[in-house]
PDB file of C-alpha atoms in Angstrom:
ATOM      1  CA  UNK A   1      28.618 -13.721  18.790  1.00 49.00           C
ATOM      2  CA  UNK A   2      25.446 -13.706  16.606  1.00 47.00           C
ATOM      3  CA  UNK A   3      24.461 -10.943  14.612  1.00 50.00           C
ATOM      4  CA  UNK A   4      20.515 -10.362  14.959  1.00 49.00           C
ATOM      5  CA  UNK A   5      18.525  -9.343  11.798  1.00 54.00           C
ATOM      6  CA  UNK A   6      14.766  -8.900  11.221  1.00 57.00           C
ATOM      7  CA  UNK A   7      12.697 -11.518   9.785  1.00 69.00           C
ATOM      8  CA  UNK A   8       9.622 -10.109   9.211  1.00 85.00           C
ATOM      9  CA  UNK A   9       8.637  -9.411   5.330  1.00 91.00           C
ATOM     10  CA  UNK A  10       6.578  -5.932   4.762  1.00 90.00           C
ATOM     11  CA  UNK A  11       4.628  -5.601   1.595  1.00 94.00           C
ATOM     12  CA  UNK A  12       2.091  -3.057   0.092  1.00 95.00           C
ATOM     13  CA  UNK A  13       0.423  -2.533  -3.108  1.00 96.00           C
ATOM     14  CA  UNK A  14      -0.065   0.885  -4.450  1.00 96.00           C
ATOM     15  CA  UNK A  15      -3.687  -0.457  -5.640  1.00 96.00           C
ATOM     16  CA  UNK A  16      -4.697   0.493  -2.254  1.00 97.00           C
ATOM     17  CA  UNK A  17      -2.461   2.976  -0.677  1.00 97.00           C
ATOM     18  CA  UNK A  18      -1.781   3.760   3.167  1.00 96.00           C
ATOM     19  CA  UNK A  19      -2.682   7.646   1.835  1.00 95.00           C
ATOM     20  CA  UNK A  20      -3.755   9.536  -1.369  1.00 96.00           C
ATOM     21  CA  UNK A  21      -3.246  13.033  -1.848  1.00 94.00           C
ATOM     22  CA  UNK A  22      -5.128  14.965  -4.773  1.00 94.00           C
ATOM     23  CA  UNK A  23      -3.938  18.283  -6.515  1.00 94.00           C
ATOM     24  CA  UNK A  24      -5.092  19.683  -9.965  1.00 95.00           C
ATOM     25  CA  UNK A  25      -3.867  17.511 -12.541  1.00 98.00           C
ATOM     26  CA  UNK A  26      -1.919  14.648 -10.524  1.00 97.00           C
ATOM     27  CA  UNK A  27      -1.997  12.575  -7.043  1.00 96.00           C
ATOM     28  CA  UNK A  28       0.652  11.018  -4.707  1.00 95.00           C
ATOM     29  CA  UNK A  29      -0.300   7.642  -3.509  1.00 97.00           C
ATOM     30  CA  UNK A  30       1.912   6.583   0.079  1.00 96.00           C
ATOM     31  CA  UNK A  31       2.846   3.380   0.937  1.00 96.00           C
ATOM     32  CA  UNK A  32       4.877   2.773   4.103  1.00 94.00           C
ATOM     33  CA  UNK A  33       6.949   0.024   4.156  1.00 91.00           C
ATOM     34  CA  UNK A  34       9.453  -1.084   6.556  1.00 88.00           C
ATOM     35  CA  UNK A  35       9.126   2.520   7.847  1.00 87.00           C
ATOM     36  CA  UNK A  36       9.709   4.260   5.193  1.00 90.00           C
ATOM     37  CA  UNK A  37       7.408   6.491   2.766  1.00 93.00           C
ATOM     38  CA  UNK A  38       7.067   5.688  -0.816  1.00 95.00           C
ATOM     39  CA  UNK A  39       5.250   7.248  -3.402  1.00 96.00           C
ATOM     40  CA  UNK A  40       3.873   7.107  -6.594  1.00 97.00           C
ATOM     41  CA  UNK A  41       3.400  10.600  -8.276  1.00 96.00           C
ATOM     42  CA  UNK A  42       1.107  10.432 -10.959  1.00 98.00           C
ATOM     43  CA  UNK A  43       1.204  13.937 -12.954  1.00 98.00           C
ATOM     44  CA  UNK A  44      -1.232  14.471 -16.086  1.00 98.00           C
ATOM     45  CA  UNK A  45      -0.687  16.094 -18.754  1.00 98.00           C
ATOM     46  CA  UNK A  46      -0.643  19.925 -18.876  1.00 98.00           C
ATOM     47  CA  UNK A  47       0.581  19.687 -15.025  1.00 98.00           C
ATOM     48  CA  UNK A  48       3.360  22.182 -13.646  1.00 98.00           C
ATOM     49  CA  UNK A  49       4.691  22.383  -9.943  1.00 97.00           C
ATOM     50  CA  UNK A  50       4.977  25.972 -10.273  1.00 97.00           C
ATOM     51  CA  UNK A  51       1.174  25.893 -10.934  1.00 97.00           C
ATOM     52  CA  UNK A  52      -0.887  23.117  -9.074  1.00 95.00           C
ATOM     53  CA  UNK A  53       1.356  22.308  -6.406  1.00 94.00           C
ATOM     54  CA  UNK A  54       2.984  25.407  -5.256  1.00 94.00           C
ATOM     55  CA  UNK A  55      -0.189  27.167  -3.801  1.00 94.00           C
ATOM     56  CA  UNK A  56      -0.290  23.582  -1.666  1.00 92.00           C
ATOM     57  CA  UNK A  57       3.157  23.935  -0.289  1.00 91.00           C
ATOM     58  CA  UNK A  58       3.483  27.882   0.028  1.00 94.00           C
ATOM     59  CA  UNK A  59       7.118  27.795  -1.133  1.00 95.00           C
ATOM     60  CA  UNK A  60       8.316  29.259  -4.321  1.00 96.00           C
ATOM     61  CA  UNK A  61      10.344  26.111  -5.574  1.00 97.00           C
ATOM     62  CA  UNK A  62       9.472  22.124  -4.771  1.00 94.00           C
ATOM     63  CA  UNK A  63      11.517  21.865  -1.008  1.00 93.00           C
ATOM     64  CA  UNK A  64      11.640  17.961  -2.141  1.00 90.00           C
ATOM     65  CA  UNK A  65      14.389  16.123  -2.363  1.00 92.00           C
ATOM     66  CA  UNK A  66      13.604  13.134  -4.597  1.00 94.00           C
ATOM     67  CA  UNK A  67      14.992   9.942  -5.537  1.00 95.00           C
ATOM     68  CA  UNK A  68      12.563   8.851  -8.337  1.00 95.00           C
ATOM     69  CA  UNK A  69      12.322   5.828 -10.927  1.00 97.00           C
ATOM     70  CA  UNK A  70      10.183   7.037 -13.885  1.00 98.00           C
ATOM     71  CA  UNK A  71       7.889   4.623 -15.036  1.00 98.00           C
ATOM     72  CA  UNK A  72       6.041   6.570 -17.810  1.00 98.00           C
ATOM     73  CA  UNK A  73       5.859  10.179 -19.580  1.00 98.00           C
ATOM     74  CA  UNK A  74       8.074  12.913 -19.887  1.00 98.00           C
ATOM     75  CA  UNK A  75       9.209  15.136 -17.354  1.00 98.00           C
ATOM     76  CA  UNK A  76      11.051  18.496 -17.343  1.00 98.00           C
ATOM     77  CA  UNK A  77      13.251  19.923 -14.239  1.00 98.00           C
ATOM     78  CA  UNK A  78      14.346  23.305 -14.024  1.00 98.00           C
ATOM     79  CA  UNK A  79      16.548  23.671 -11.124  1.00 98.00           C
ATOM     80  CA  UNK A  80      16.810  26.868  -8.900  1.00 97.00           C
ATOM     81  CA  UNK A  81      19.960  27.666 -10.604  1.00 97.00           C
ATOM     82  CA  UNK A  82      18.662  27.535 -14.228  1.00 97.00           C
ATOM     83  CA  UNK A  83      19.996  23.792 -15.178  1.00 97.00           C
ATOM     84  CA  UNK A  84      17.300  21.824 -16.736  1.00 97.00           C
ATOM     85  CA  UNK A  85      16.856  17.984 -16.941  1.00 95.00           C
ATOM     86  CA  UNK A  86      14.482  15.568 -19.010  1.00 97.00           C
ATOM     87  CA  UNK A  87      13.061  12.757 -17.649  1.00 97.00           C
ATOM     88  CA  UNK A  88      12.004   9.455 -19.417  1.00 98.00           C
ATOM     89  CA  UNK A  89      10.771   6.104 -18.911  1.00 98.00           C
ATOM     90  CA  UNK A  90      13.716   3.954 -17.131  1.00 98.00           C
ATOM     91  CA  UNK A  91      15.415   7.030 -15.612  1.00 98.00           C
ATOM     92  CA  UNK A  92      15.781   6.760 -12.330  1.00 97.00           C
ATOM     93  CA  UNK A  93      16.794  10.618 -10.925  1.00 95.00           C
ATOM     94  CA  UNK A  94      17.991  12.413  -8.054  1.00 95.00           C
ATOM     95  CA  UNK A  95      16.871  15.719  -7.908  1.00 95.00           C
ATOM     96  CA  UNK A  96      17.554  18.550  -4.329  1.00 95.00           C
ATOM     97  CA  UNK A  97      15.441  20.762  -3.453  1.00 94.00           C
ATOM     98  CA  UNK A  98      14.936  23.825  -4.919  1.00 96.00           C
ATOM     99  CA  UNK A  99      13.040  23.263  -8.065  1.00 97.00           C
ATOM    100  CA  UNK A 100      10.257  23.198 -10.374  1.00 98.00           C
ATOM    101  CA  UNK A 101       9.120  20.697 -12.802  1.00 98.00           C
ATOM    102  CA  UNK A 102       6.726  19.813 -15.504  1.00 98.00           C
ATOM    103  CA  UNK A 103       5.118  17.250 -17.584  1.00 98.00           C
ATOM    104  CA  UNK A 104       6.224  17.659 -21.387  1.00 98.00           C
ATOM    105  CA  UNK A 105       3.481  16.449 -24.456  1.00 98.00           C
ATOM    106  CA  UNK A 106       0.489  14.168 -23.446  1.00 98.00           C
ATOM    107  CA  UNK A 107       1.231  11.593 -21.991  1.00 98.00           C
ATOM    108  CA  UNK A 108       0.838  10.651 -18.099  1.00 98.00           C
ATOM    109  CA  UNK A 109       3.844  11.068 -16.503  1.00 98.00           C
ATOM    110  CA  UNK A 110       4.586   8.200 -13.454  1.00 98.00           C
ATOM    111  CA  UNK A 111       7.057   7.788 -10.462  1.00 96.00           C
ATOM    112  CA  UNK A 112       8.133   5.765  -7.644  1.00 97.00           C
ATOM    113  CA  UNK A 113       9.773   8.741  -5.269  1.00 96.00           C
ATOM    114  CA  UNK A 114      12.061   6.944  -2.702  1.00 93.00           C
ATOM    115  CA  UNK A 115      12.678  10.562  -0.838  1.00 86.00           C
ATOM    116  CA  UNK A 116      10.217  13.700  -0.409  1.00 76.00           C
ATOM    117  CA  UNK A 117       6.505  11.591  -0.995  1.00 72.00           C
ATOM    118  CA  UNK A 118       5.660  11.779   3.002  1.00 71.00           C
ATOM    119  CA  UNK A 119       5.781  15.754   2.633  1.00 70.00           C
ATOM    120  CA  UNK A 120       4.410  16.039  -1.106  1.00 70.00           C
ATOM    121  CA  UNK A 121       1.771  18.159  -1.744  1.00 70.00           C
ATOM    122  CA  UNK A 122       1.041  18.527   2.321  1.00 66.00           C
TER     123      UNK A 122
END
């Protein structure tokens, strides 16, 4: 008995996006590949969840589940709970839902978000 597997390659670029979506201070740019959403969050500096995105999504914490790879910057996360996390270039970071986050100094903060980027900022 043969075991059937898909042969068909699916590539994007995130230099031209399936979707952008624009909030103050940062973007998510979607890819879909292979059926699946990917994002790259770009978050400037001075941006907060709390403050740009939260009017967006109507909830009082991020409802996101992520599974990121930071590429640049540095990120605080403040759970729900209190327990805060930094994140740096090379971290790659699960993080539920039920938070708030925010870029630290000034530089750009970037990330390729594996869950939560088709519902970001929607």
């Amino acid at each position: 008995m043969s075991t059937s597997t898909s042969t068909k390659a699916d590539q994007k670029n995130f230099g031209t996006p399936d979707e952008t979506r624009s909030f103050e201070r940062g973007k998510v740019d979607i890819v879909s590949v292979a059926g699946s959403d990917i994002g790259r969050l770009t978050l400037e500096p001075g941006w907060r969840w709390s403050e740009h995105v939260k009017p967006i999504a109507g909830t009082d914490l991020c409802e996101a589940p992520h599974f990121q790879f930071q590429l640049s910057g540095h990120l605080k996360i403040r759970m729900e709970d209190g327990t805060e996390y930094d994140g740096r270039p090379g971290d790659v970071v699960s993080v539920p839902h039920g938070h708030d986050a925010w870029v630290v100094g000034d530089e750009t903060v970037v990330l390729v978000d594996w869950w939560g980027a088709s519902n970001y900022a929607k």
